[in-house]
C-alpha positions as semicolon CSV with decimal commas, in nm:
position;residue;x (nm);y (nm);z (nm)
1;M;-1,426;6,303;-3,887
2;S;-1,577;6,402;-3,558
3;N;-1,301;6,212;-3,380
4;H;-1,049;6,466;-3,504
5;L;-1,239;6,775;-3,396
6;P;-1,148;6,777;-3,025
7;A;-0,774;6,750;-3,088
8;S;-0,781;7,018;-3,356
9;G;-0,993;7,247;-3,144
10;G;-0,763;7,197;-2,843
11;N;-0,452;7,306;-3,035
12;G;-0,634;7,600;-3,179
13;S;-0,755;7,715;-2,840
14;H;-0,403;7,691;-2,694
15;G;-0,271;7,901;-2,982
16;A;-0,551;8,152;-2,933
17;R;-0,475;8,185;-2,562
18;A;-0,107;8,247;-2,633
19;G;-0,197;8,494;-2,905
20;D;-0,453;8,676;-2,691
21;S;-0,206;8,726;-2,405
22;G;0,071;8,840;-2,635
23;L;0,316;8,595;-2,473
24;R;0,548;8,363;-2,660
25;Y;0,615;8,030;-2,495
26;P;0,947;7,844;-2,543
27;S;0,935;7,511;-2,724
28;N;1,020;7,317;-2,406
29;G;0,722;7,472;-2,225
30;K;0,934;7,628;-1,947
31;T;0,932;7,996;-1,858
32;I;1,143;8,213;-1,627
33;Y;0,927;8,097;-1,335
34;H;1,063;7,743;-1,376
35;R;1,422;7,852;-1,312
36;P;1,567;7,775;-0,967
37;L;1,627;8,064;-0,729
38;N;1,969;7,929;-0,632
39;R;2,151;8,019;-0,952
40;T;2,526;7,974;-0,992
41;K;2,768;8,264;-0,965
42;T;2,858;8,224;-1,331
43;A;2,501;8,307;-1,440
44;E;2,568;8,680;-1,470
45;L;2,457;8,947;-1,712
46;S;2,731;9,087;-1,934
47;K;2,826;9,453;-1,891
48;A;2,739;9,521;-2,253
49;A;2,386;9,391;-2,203
50;F;2,350;9,585;-1,879
51;A;2,477;9,906;-2,041
52;Y;2,225;9,874;-2,324
53;L;1,931;9,796;-2,095
54;F;2,016;10,070;-1,846
55;A;2,062;10,329;-2,121
56;E;1,715;10,240;-2,247
57;M;1,575;10,271;-1,894
58;V;1,726;10,620;-1,859
59;S;1,591;10,717;-2,201
60;Y;1,245;10,591;-2,105
61;A;1,252;10,778;-1,772
62;Q;1,362;11,096;-1,948
63;R;1,040;11,121;-2,146
64;R;0,802;11,397;-2,038
65;V;1,014;11,511;-1,742
66;T;1,044;11,878;-1,655
67;G;1,380;11,871;-1,478
68;I;1,671;11,674;-1,337
69;Q;1,502;11,614;-1,002
70;E;1,201;11,455;-1,167
71;L;1,425;11,234;-1,382
72;E;1,619;11,116;-1,077
73;K;1,290;11,051;-0,899
74;R;1,176;10,829;-1,186
75;L;1,504;10,636;-1,179
76;N;1,462;10,597;-0,803
77;L;1,111;10,458;-0,852
78;Q;1,243;10,210;-1,109
79;G;1,497;10,074;-0,860
80;H;1,268;10,056;-0,555
81;P;1,074;9,735;-0,644
82;I;1,403;9,564;-0,733
83;G;1,532;9,631;-0,382
84;L;1,216;9,490;-0,225
85;K;1,251;9,160;-0,413
86;L;1,630;9,142;-0,391
87;L;1,620;9,141;-0,011
88;D;1,407;8,826;0,001
89;L;1,606;8,658;-0,278
90;L;1,946;8,705;-0,114
91;L;1,816;8,601;0,229
92;F;1,671;8,287;0,069
93;R;2,010;8,204;-0,080
94;E;2,185;8,233;0,257
95;P;2,262;7,911;0,449
96;P;1,979;7,821;0,690
97;R;2,183;7,911;0,999
98;T;2,243;8,265;0,867
99;Q;1,899;8,328;0,716
100;L;1,823;8,620;0,945
101;R;1,688;8,958;0,846
102;P;1,894;9,255;0,969
103;L;1,763;9,360;1,308
104;N;1,935;9,697;1,344
105;I;2,054;9,983;1,125
106;I;2,423;9,888;1,122
107;A;2,350;9,526;1,030
108;L;2,118;9,641;0,750
109;L;2,372;9,886;0,605
110;H;2,649;9,623;0,617
111;F;2,415;9,383;0,436
112;I;2,362;9,644;0,165
113;K;2,731;9,738;0,143
114;I;2,849;9,376;0,118
115;N;2,572;9,140;0,003
116;I;2,361;9,369;-0,215
117;W;2,656;9,544;-0,380
118;T;2,843;9,218;-0,443
119;H;2,535;9,061;-0,601
120;L;2,465;9,360;-0,824
121;F;2,812;9,488;-0,912
122;G;3,053;9,206;-0,828
123;R;3,224;9,393;-0,542
124;Q;3,151;9,565;-0,213
125;A;3,076;9,934;-0,181
126;D;3,387;10,132;-0,088
127;R;3,285;10,291;0,241
128;L;3,009;10,312;0,499
129;E;2,991;10,612;0,728
130;K;2,762;10,775;0,981
131;S;2,686;11,144;1,005
132;S;2,920;11,327;1,244
133;N;2,664;11,603;1,291
134;P;2,472;11,557;1,619
135;D;2,170;11,724;1,459
136;T;2,139;11,449;1,194
137;P;2,177;11,113;1,374
138;D;1,940;10,959;1,121
139;E;2,181;11,001;0,828
140;F;2,423;10,738;0,702
141;M;2,632;10,720;0,385
142;I;2,719;10,438;0,150
143;I;3,003;10,549;-0,076
144;D;3,093;10,406;-0,416
145;N;3,398;10,550;-0,591
146;E;3,302;10,420;-0,935
147;P;2,930;10,337;-0,966
148;L;2,873;10,090;-1,248
149;V;2,541;10,253;-1,335
150;N;2,727;10,572;-1,434
151;A;3,006;10,403;-1,628
152;Y;2,822;10,388;-1,960
153;I;2,607;10,701;-1,936
154;S;2,709;11,019;-2,116
155;V;2,556;11,322;-1,943
156;P;2,526;11,645;-2,149
157;K;2,665;11,968;-2,004
158;E;2,320;12,118;-1,947
159;M;2,240;11,820;-1,723
160;S;2,573;11,806;-1,539
161;Q;2,397;11,777;-1,202
162;L;2,224;11,452;-1,306
163;N;2,339;11,139;-1,125
164;C;2,191;10,821;-1,276
165;A;2,296;10,636;-0,962
166;A;1,954;10,746;-0,838
167;F;1,851;10,407;-0,974
168;A;2,085;10,234;-0,725
169;A;1,955;10,468;-0,454
170;G;1,607;10,338;-0,528
171;I;1,732;9,981;-0,484
172;I;1,881;10,074;-0,146
173;E;1,555;10,241;-0,047
174;G;1,360;9,930;-0,147
175;V;1,586;9,707;0,063
176;C;1,543;9,938;0,364
177;D;1,164;9,948;0,324
178;G;1,145;9,571;0,277
179;A;1,352;9,510;0,590
180;G;1,122;9,732;0,798
181;F;1,361;10,030;0,814
182;P;1,181;10,298;0,604
183;A;1,425;10,554;0,470
184;R;1,476;10,814;0,198
185;V;1,784;10,751;-0,014
186;T;1,938;11,000;-0,257
187;A;2,251;10,985;-0,472
188;H;2,503;11,273;-0,479
189;T;2,825;11,310;-0,673
190;V;3,128;11,404;-0,463
191;G;3,122;11,758;-0,606
192;D;2,774;11,839;-0,475
193;T;2,803;11,647;-0,146
194;A;2,861;11,968;0,046
195;G;2,548;12,126;-0,097
196;A;2,348;11,816;-0,022
197;N;2,478;11,811;0,334
198;N;2,391;12,175;0,392
199;G;2,041;12,112;0,269
200;S;1,994;11,810;0,496
201;G;2,112;11,972;0,814
202;G;2,488;12,016;0,800
203;G;2,803;11,821;0,734
204;T;2,783;11,446;0,718
205;G;3,142;11,363;0,794
206;T;3,210;11,181;0,469
207;G;3,558;11,327;0,435
208;A;3,493;11,372;0,065
209;G;3,738;11,646;-0,019
210;A;3,890;11,788;-0,332
211;A;4,158;11,517;-0,338
212;D;3,894;11,244;-0,348
213;G;3,712;11,432;-0,621
214;E;4,023;11,444;-0,837
215;M;4,106;11,077;-0,782
216;W;3,745;10,956;-0,823
217;P;3,555;11,206;-1,041
218;G;3,248;10,982;-1,045
219;R;3,248;10,918;-0,671
220;T;2,892;10,892;-0,544
221;V;2,756;10,924;-0,192
222;F;2,426;10,749;-0,123
223;L;2,269;10,946;0,159
224;V;2,039;10,723;0,365
225;K;1,803;10,919;0,590
226;F;1,592;10,693;0,814
227;Q;1,245;10,781;0,936
228;P;1,211;10,898;1,301
229;E;1,031;10,579;1,407
230;V;1,334;10,373;1,305
231;L;1,560;10,565;1,543
232;E;1,300;10,544;1,820
233;R;1,286;10,166;1,781
234;E;1,666;10,148;1,769
235;A;1,693;10,343;2,094
236;L;1,428;10,125;2,259
237;I;1,607;9,804;2,160
238;G;1,939;9,948;2,280
239;N;1,793;10,035;2,620
240;K;1,648;9,687;2,663
241;S;1,975;9,518;2,575
């Protein structure tokens, strides 16, 4: 009888550990951490699943907020850690000869426009532009005519200024911070781009006019404003080269 006690106790202790942690283990014993990082292109999340999950994220962020700015800030904070991890993941998946972190602002923004956007949304961002205002050389714009994060969100009239693409702005900000280019990234619909530009120091040269607004009503400009030390380093590297 004593010979059976160790085996019985071992199974019970394993069950207790799983129960105490609140985790449920699959029958094959493998978890998400056993999956390879180099997944195939066909291993994608369906739009229906994404729409449901993102709607729940917006609903969760909306709790106990006092205004639209606070809600957008929460969405931004939700996206930031994703950007930090996504940078390392995509660089790891690159061929060894091209596994190089972006070393300047333009290379970083092209990486976001092409690699990050393609991985997340299945296509590149539509445009990448630099501020034409000499007073704001630290501002760049990534433009998406139809952000997927806004496709399945219904915004009430009293919150018409809300842009849930603040979540994607947080991802961009996380990528910039992870690459060593600290920046502040905000999302603006094409209708309020002018107001955003006036508040940040003048026109940004996006060319987002009324015609663009009519053709792409959900057009979003991601305004990337780099920290002063980034521009100082950029100028120093340019002088040395």
